[in-house]
Short mmCIF file of C-alpha atoms in Angstrom, two decimals:
data_model
loop_
_atom_site.label_atom_id
_atom_site.label_comp_id
_atom_site.label_asym_id
_atom_site.label_seq_id
_atom_site.Cartn_x
_atom_site.Cartn_y
_atom_site.Cartn_z
CA UNK X 1 17.12 40.34 0.20
CA UNK X 2 16.49 43.38 2.43
CA UNK X 3 19.07 45.87 3.49
CA UNK X 4 19.07 48.14 6.40
CA UNK X 5 18.81 51.79 5.50
CA UNK X 6 20.20 52.74 9.19
CA UNK X 7 23.20 50.61 7.22
CA UNK X 8 23.22 52.94 4.01
CA UNK X 9 22.97 56.28 6.10
CA UNK X 10 26.13 55.31 7.94
CA UNK X 11 27.77 54.54 4.98
CA UNK X 12 26.95 57.56 3.14
CA UNK X 13 27.22 60.11 5.99
CA UNK X 14 23.85 61.70 4.61
CA UNK X 15 20.91 63.51 6.45
CA UNK X 16 17.54 62.02 6.24
CA UNK X 17 14.18 63.96 5.47
CA UNK X 18 10.94 63.08 4.83
CA UNK X 19 9.24 60.23 5.78
CA UNK X 20 11.03 58.42 9.11
CA UNK X 21 9.60 55.51 9.32
CA UNK X 22 11.07 53.27 6.30
CA UNK X 23 13.50 50.63 7.68
CA UNK X 24 14.17 48.37 4.83
CA UNK X 25 14.99 48.38 1.12
CA UNK X 26 15.35 45.56 -1.47
CA UNK X 27 18.03 46.93 -3.47
CA UNK X 28 18.80 49.88 -6.05
CA UNK X 29 16.82 50.29 -8.83
CA UNK X 30 16.43 52.60 -11.85
CA UNK X 31 14.63 56.21 -11.10
CA UNK X 32 11.43 55.36 -13.47
CA UNK X 33 11.75 50.78 -12.79
CA UNK X 34 11.94 51.12 -9.20
CA UNK X 35 9.51 49.49 -7.06
CA UNK X 36 8.27 50.81 -3.97
CA UNK X 37 10.55 49.17 -1.56
CA UNK X 38 13.41 50.08 -3.79
CA UNK X 39 16.15 52.62 -3.49
CA UNK X 40 16.96 54.87 -6.63
CA UNK X 41 18.94 58.55 -6.83
CA UNK X 42 17.90 61.96 -8.33
CA UNK X 43 21.09 63.71 -9.40
CA UNK X 44 19.94 66.10 -12.10
CA UNK X 45 17.29 68.63 -12.64
CA UNK X 46 15.06 66.20 -14.86
CA UNK X 47 14.92 63.49 -11.99
CA UNK X 48 14.28 66.26 -8.88
CA UNK X 49 11.43 67.53 -11.18
CA UNK X 50 9.99 64.02 -11.22
CA UNK X 51 10.33 63.11 -7.58
CA UNK X 52 6.49 61.61 -7.45
CA UNK X 53 7.07 59.56 -10.61
CA UNK X 54 8.95 56.90 -9.00
CA UNK X 55 7.68 54.25 -7.32
CA UNK X 56 10.62 54.03 -4.88
CA UNK X 57 9.95 55.46 -1.29
CA UNK X 58 13.75 56.25 -0.53
CA UNK X 59 15.12 58.54 -2.79
CA UNK X 60 19.47 59.77 -2.52
CA UNK X 61 18.98 63.69 -3.52
CA UNK X 62 21.72 66.30 -3.33
CA UNK X 63 20.46 69.13 -0.66
CA UNK X 64 17.43 70.85 -2.33
CA UNK X 65 15.91 73.97 -0.83
CA UNK X 66 12.13 72.15 -0.58
CA UNK X 67 10.90 68.73 0.21
CA UNK X 68 7.84 67.73 -1.24
CA UNK X 69 5.84 65.72 1.05
CA UNK X 70 4.98 63.14 -0.92
CA UNK X 71 5.28 60.09 1.81
CA UNK X 72 8.94 59.34 0.23
CA UNK X 73 12.48 58.96 2.24
CA UNK X 74 15.23 61.67 1.18
CA UNK X 75 18.61 60.86 1.78
CA UNK X 76 20.46 63.94 1.66
CA UNK X 77 23.95 64.55 0.32
CA UNK X 78 26.55 67.36 0.19
CA UNK X 79 27.52 65.63 -3.07
CA UNK X 80 26.27 65.18 -6.73
CA UNK X 81 24.85 61.40 -5.83
CA UNK X 82 26.71 60.38 -9.33
CA UNK X 83 30.13 60.73 -7.45
CA UNK X 84 28.94 58.10 -4.58
CA UNK X 85 28.15 55.60 -7.10
CA UNK X 86 30.90 53.52 -6.61
CA UNK X 87 30.73 53.65 -2.79
CA UNK X 88 26.93 52.80 -3.20
CA UNK X 89 26.99 50.10 -6.46
CA UNK X 90 29.43 47.93 -3.87
CA UNK X 91 27.35 47.94 -1.27
CA UNK X 92 24.47 45.87 -3.31
CA UNK X 93 27.22 44.21 -5.15
CA UNK X 94 26.39 40.16 -4.59
CA UNK X 95 29.03 38.55 -2.98
CA UNK X 96 30.18 35.43 -5.12
CA UNK X 97 31.24 31.92 -3.60
CA UNK X 98 34.70 30.98 -4.23
CA UNK X 99 35.58 28.28 -7.22
CA UNK X 100 35.34 24.61 -5.91
CA UNK X 101 35.06 21.85 -8.71
CA UNK X 102 34.69 21.67 -12.50
CA UNK X 103 30.60 21.79 -11.83
CA UNK X 104 29.97 22.82 -8.54
CA UNK X 105 27.53 20.60 -6.33
CA UNK X 106 24.67 23.34 -5.78
CA UNK X 107 23.69 23.45 -9.50
CA UNK X 108 20.76 21.78 -10.63
CA UNK X 109 21.45 20.06 -14.69
CA UNK X 110 18.55 18.75 -16.46
CA UNK X 111 18.16 16.06 -18.07
CA UNK X 112 20.30 15.26 -21.72
CA UNK X 113 22.81 17.94 -21.44
CA UNK X 114 26.01 17.59 -23.09
CA UNK X 115 29.05 18.73 -21.27
CA UNK X 116 32.26 19.07 -23.07
CA UNK X 117 35.63 18.54 -21.41
CA UNK X 118 36.42 22.44 -20.17
CA UNK X 119 33.25 23.31 -19.28
CA UNK X 120 32.78 25.18 -16.06
CA UNK X 121 29.35 25.65 -14.34
CA UNK X 122 28.97 27.39 -11.19
CA UNK X 123 27.18 27.84 -7.60
CA UNK X 124 23.28 27.89 -7.97
CA UNK X 125 22.77 27.83 -11.41
CA UNK X 126 20.29 26.01 -13.34
CA UNK X 127 20.70 24.14 -16.85
CA UNK X 128 17.50 23.36 -18.81
CA UNK X 129 17.27 19.78 -20.14
CA UNK X 130 18.72 19.41 -23.74
CA UNK X 131 21.30 21.77 -23.49
CA UNK X 132 24.63 21.55 -25.03
CA UNK X 133 27.51 23.20 -23.37
CA UNK X 134 30.71 22.93 -26.20
CA UNK X 135 34.49 22.83 -24.65
CA UNK X 136 35.83 26.04 -22.38
CA UNK X 137 32.35 27.36 -21.77
CA UNK X 138 32.42 29.01 -18.83
CA UNK X 139 28.73 29.33 -17.03
CA UNK X 140 29.22 31.84 -13.89
CA UNK X 141 27.33 31.34 -10.16
CA UNK X 142 23.45 31.80 -10.12
CA UNK X 143 22.69 31.40 -14.21
CA UNK X 144 20.10 30.17 -15.78
CA UNK X 145 20.25 28.48 -19.18
CA UNK X 146 16.62 27.73 -20.73
CA UNK X 147 16.18 24.20 -22.20
CA UNK X 148 17.43 23.61 -25.74
CA UNK X 149 20.18 25.79 -25.76
CA UNK X 150 23.38 25.46 -27.83
CA UNK X 151 26.50 26.98 -26.26
CA UNK X 152 29.85 27.18 -28.57
CA UNK X 153 33.24 26.92 -27.48
CA UNK X 154 34.63 30.10 -25.45
CA UNK X 155 31.34 31.53 -24.62
CA UNK X 156 31.20 32.73 -21.18
CA UNK X 157 28.04 33.67 -19.40
CA UNK X 158 28.32 36.35 -16.13
CA UNK X 159 27.09 35.67 -12.65
CA UNK X 160 23.57 36.07 -12.27
CA UNK X 161 22.82 36.16 -15.99
CA UNK X 162 19.59 34.48 -17.39
CA UNK X 163 19.32 33.04 -21.34
CA UNK X 164 16.07 31.58 -22.44
CA UNK X 165 14.95 28.58 -24.27
CA UNK X 166 16.18 27.44 -27.70
CA UNK X 167 18.78 30.31 -27.90
CA UNK X 168 22.26 29.76 -29.99
CA UNK X 169 25.04 31.60 -28.53
CA UNK X 170 28.35 31.81 -31.19
CA UNK X 171 31.87 31.16 -30.36
CA UNK X 172 33.77 33.65 -28.04
CA UNK X 173 30.51 36.09 -27.34
CA UNK X 174 30.54 37.17 -23.84
CA UNK X 175 27.08 37.46 -22.13
CA UNK X 176 26.81 40.08 -18.84
CA UNK X 177 30.41 41.54 -19.16
CA UNK X 178 30.72 44.29 -16.89
CA UNK X 179 29.40 47.83 -18.99
CA UNK X 180 31.42 50.59 -19.40
CA UNK X 181 30.81 52.60 -15.98
CA UNK X 182 32.65 55.39 -14.46
CA UNK X 183 32.53 58.18 -12.85
CA UNK X 184 34.88 61.32 -11.99
CA UNK X 185 36.14 61.22 -8.42
CA UNK X 186 38.50 63.94 -7.08
CA UNK X 187 39.27 64.22 -10.56
CA UNK X 188 40.35 60.46 -11.66
CA UNK X 189 38.08 57.67 -13.66
CA UNK X 190 36.31 55.46 -10.89
CA UNK X 191 35.03 52.15 -11.65
CA UNK X 192 31.44 51.63 -10.78
CA UNK X 193 30.25 47.86 -10.15
CA UNK X 194 27.61 46.59 -12.56
CA UNK X 195 25.14 45.25 -10.22
CA UNK X 196 22.57 44.12 -12.97
CA UNK X 197 22.00 40.86 -15.11
CA UNK X 198 21.74 40.62 -19.06
CA UNK X 199 18.86 38.79 -19.78
CA UNK X 200 18.37 37.10 -22.85
CA UNK X 201 14.55 35.98 -24.08
CA UNK X 202 13.82 32.31 -25.96
CA UNK X 203 14.92 31.85 -29.52
CA UNK X 204 17.56 34.21 -29.42
CA UNK X 205 20.80 34.03 -31.38
CA UNK X 206 24.06 35.84 -30.59
CA UNK X 207 27.03 35.73 -32.77
CA UNK X 208 30.60 35.35 -32.54
CA UNK X 209 32.61 37.34 -30.46
CA UNK X 210 29.25 39.79 -29.68
CA UNK X 211 29.51 41.45 -26.25
CA UNK X 212 26.11 42.00 -24.18
CA UNK X 213 27.14 43.98 -21.20
CA UNK X 214 25.47 43.56 -17.70
CA UNK X 215 23.28 46.18 -16.71
CA UNK X 216 24.45 48.85 -13.72
CA UNK X 217 21.16 48.88 -12.33
CA UNK X 218 18.44 46.79 -13.50
CA UNK X 219 19.02 44.74 -16.52
CA UNK X 220 20.15 44.87 -20.23
CA UNK X 221 17.27 42.78 -22.24
CA UNK X 222 17.30 40.98 -25.54
CA UNK X 223 13.62 39.67 -25.92
CA UNK X 224 12.50 36.73 -27.92
CA UNK X 225 13.33 36.02 -31.52
CA UNK X 226 15.98 38.92 -32.03
CA UNK X 227 19.08 37.72 -33.88
CA UNK X 228 22.30 39.61 -33.37
CA UNK X 229 25.52 39.65 -35.82
CA UNK X 230 28.98 38.81 -34.74
CA UNK X 231 31.03 41.21 -33.40
CA UNK X 232 28.22 43.41 -31.95
CA UNK X 233 28.63 45.45 -28.94
CA UNK X 234 25.04 45.82 -26.54
CA UNK X 235 26.04 48.37 -23.85
CA UNK X 236 24.79 48.31 -20.12
CA UNK X 237 20.57 48.57 -19.60
CA UNK X 238 19.61 48.13 -23.29
CA UNK X 239 16.52 46.71 -24.02
CA UNK X 240 16.22 44.68 -27.21
CA UNK X 241 12.81 44.14 -28.74
CA UNK X 242 11.17 41.14 -29.82
CA UNK X 243 12.09 40.10 -33.47
CA UNK X 244 15.16 42.16 -33.90
CA UNK X 245 18.20 41.85 -36.44
CA UNK X 246 21.38 43.20 -35.19
CA UNK X 247 24.20 43.00 -38.15
CA UNK X 248 27.94 42.48 -37.64
CA UNK X 249 29.84 45.73 -35.65
CA UNK X 250 26.66 47.76 -35.14
CA UNK X 251 27.53 49.24 -31.30
CA UNK X 252 24.28 50.30 -29.00
CA UNK X 253 25.15 52.79 -26.25
CA UNK X 254 24.06 52.29 -22.87
CA UNK X 255 20.33 52.43 -21.78
CA UNK X 256 18.69 52.70 -25.51
CA UNK X 257 15.81 50.83 -26.45
CA UNK X 258 15.06 49.49 -29.72
CA UNK X 259 11.54 48.47 -30.81
CA UNK X 260 9.81 44.88 -31.91
CA UNK X 261 10.65 44.06 -35.60
CA UNK X 262 13.72 46.69 -35.93
CA UNK X 263 17.15 46.16 -38.19
CA UNK X 264 19.90 47.77 -37.62
CA UNK X 265 22.33 47.29 -40.58
CA UNK X 266 26.10 46.68 -40.33
CA UNK X 267 28.87 49.63 -38.80
CA UNK X 268 25.82 51.97 -37.48
CA UNK X 269 26.04 53.25 -33.67
CA UNK X 270 23.47 54.25 -31.98
CA UNK X 271 23.71 56.52 -28.89
CA UNK X 272 22.53 56.16 -25.17
CA UNK X 273 19.63 57.07 -23.54
CA UNK X 274 17.17 57.10 -26.99
CA UNK X 275 14.76 54.99 -28.24
CA UNK X 276 14.08 53.63 -32.05
CA UNK X 277 10.88 53.09 -32.41
CA UNK X 278 9.07 49.45 -33.43
CA UNK X 279 9.35 48.16 -37.45
CA UNK X 280 12.30 50.49 -38.71
CA UNK X 281 15.38 49.59 -40.95
CA UNK X 282 18.84 51.79 -40.39
CA UNK X 283 21.03 51.32 -43.15
CA UNK X 284 24.54 50.54 -42.82
CA UNK X 285 27.04 53.19 -41.19
CA UNK X 286 24.48 55.36 -40.13
CA UNK X 287 24.64 57.04 -36.79
CA UNK X 288 21.72 57.38 -34.34
CA UNK X 289 21.83 60.22 -32.10
CA UNK X 290 18.16 61.04 -31.20
CA UNK X 291 14.71 58.99 -30.75
CA UNK X 292 13.21 57.63 -33.85
CA UNK X 293 9.67 57.03 -34.82
CA UNK X 294 8.04 53.94 -35.87
CA UNK X 295 7.94 52.80 -39.59
CA UNK X 296 10.40 54.60 -41.05
CA UNK X 297 13.50 53.34 -43.40
CA UNK X 298 16.54 55.90 -42.16
CA UNK X 299 20.28 55.91 -43.21
CA UNK X 300 23.26 58.27 -42.83
CA UNK X 301 24.65 60.83 -40.59
CA UNK X 302 22.70 62.84 -40.11
CA UNK X 303 19.86 60.23 -39.50
CA UNK X 304 17.80 61.09 -42.80
CA UNK X 305 15.16 59.17 -44.92
CA UNK X 306 17.09 56.42 -46.98
CA UNK X 307 16.27 58.19 -50.19
CA UNK X 308 17.25 61.21 -49.84
CA UNK X 309 20.42 60.13 -48.03
CA UNK X 310 21.19 58.19 -51.33
CA UNK X 311 20.26 61.54 -53.13
CA UNK X 312 22.94 63.18 -50.35
CA UNK X 313 25.14 60.87 -51.64
CA UNK X 314 24.87 61.10 -55.27
CA UNK X 315 25.48 64.68 -54.93
CA UNK X 316 28.76 64.52 -53.17
CA UNK X 317 30.48 62.45 -55.84
CA UNK X 318 29.42 65.31 -57.85
CA UNK X 319 31.27 67.79 -55.52
CA UNK X 320 34.78 68.12 -57.37
CA UNK X 321 33.18 68.89 -60.38
CA UNK X 322 30.78 71.70 -58.43
CA UNK X 323 33.60 73.08 -56.95
CA UNK X 324 35.45 73.58 -60.33
CA UNK X 325 32.81 75.10 -61.84
CA UNK X 326 32.33 77.41 -58.77
CA UNK X 327 35.92 78.66 -58.71
CA UNK X 328 35.56 79.28 -63.02
CA UNK X 329 32.68 81.68 -62.04
CA UNK X 330 34.91 83.58 -59.78
CA UNK X 331 37.39 83.58 -61.90
CA UNK X 332 35.19 85.30 -64.65
CA UNK X 333 33.47 87.90 -62.55
CA UNK X 334 36.87 89.26 -61.11
CA UNK X 335 38.13 89.41 -64.82
CA UNK X 336 35.22 91.63 -65.54
#
């Protein structure tokens, strides 16, 4: 799909600088993942210093003093580009068709598909061979489900998301729910439409009542053979590598990246916009607040080598006794 840049200029009321020859864009994309025909935005110093590192030919920017001559079109806005996000994402959000039937006529259903009572399959869905859909599953418009996948009761797969082959999705899971995206506009929390997808690879299992948010811009991705336990939160634009294990009650915040063969144990919290390497094991109830290199066994908060964390925990048990000794020593010193 193509969008007229002139329509976007009218919507934003912006000034145009740089290359004025461009007429169309294909959509909105994250700064470093954008293609040449994409629109992106640079809202802070980090991105403004890296304008030549994005492939996007059209960039929304605040009013800066000098516009580099790098063959790009700059849409100059008077306010912080982030405050325009509700308007901008609403412009690019795909329109969905109205509900008409339990299984919409435009959907393609493969061979030997088992569809239980109460299942809804939306417009333009593609359901592969040998898929099993248990009662009260909702497959929204434009979803693709790969062959051999089993989806248990009360699962929802939201619009335009993709689930690979031979996956298992346990009861109550939600794939492609809106990410937690809000900005302050005139001091009020204002919702940002989430226009990306959730893309689940092959041979993935997703536990009961786990939620995988769709990307705000771009996709949330879970790669092949990754297994996710019950009651896990995967936020928008997270990327989980291959063959990972994510244990119950883990929360991974937006735009975090987790490398292949990594295990994150129960009740661990992972902050957003960071990278965890490959072959990492993070112990239960840990807090991850910074990047983690490959091939480590870590735990605790602050995160540290697991053996050191065990020593710290042992020491904590001795604190009451140590405090008592310190008070006795202080008393002796005062008595002299």
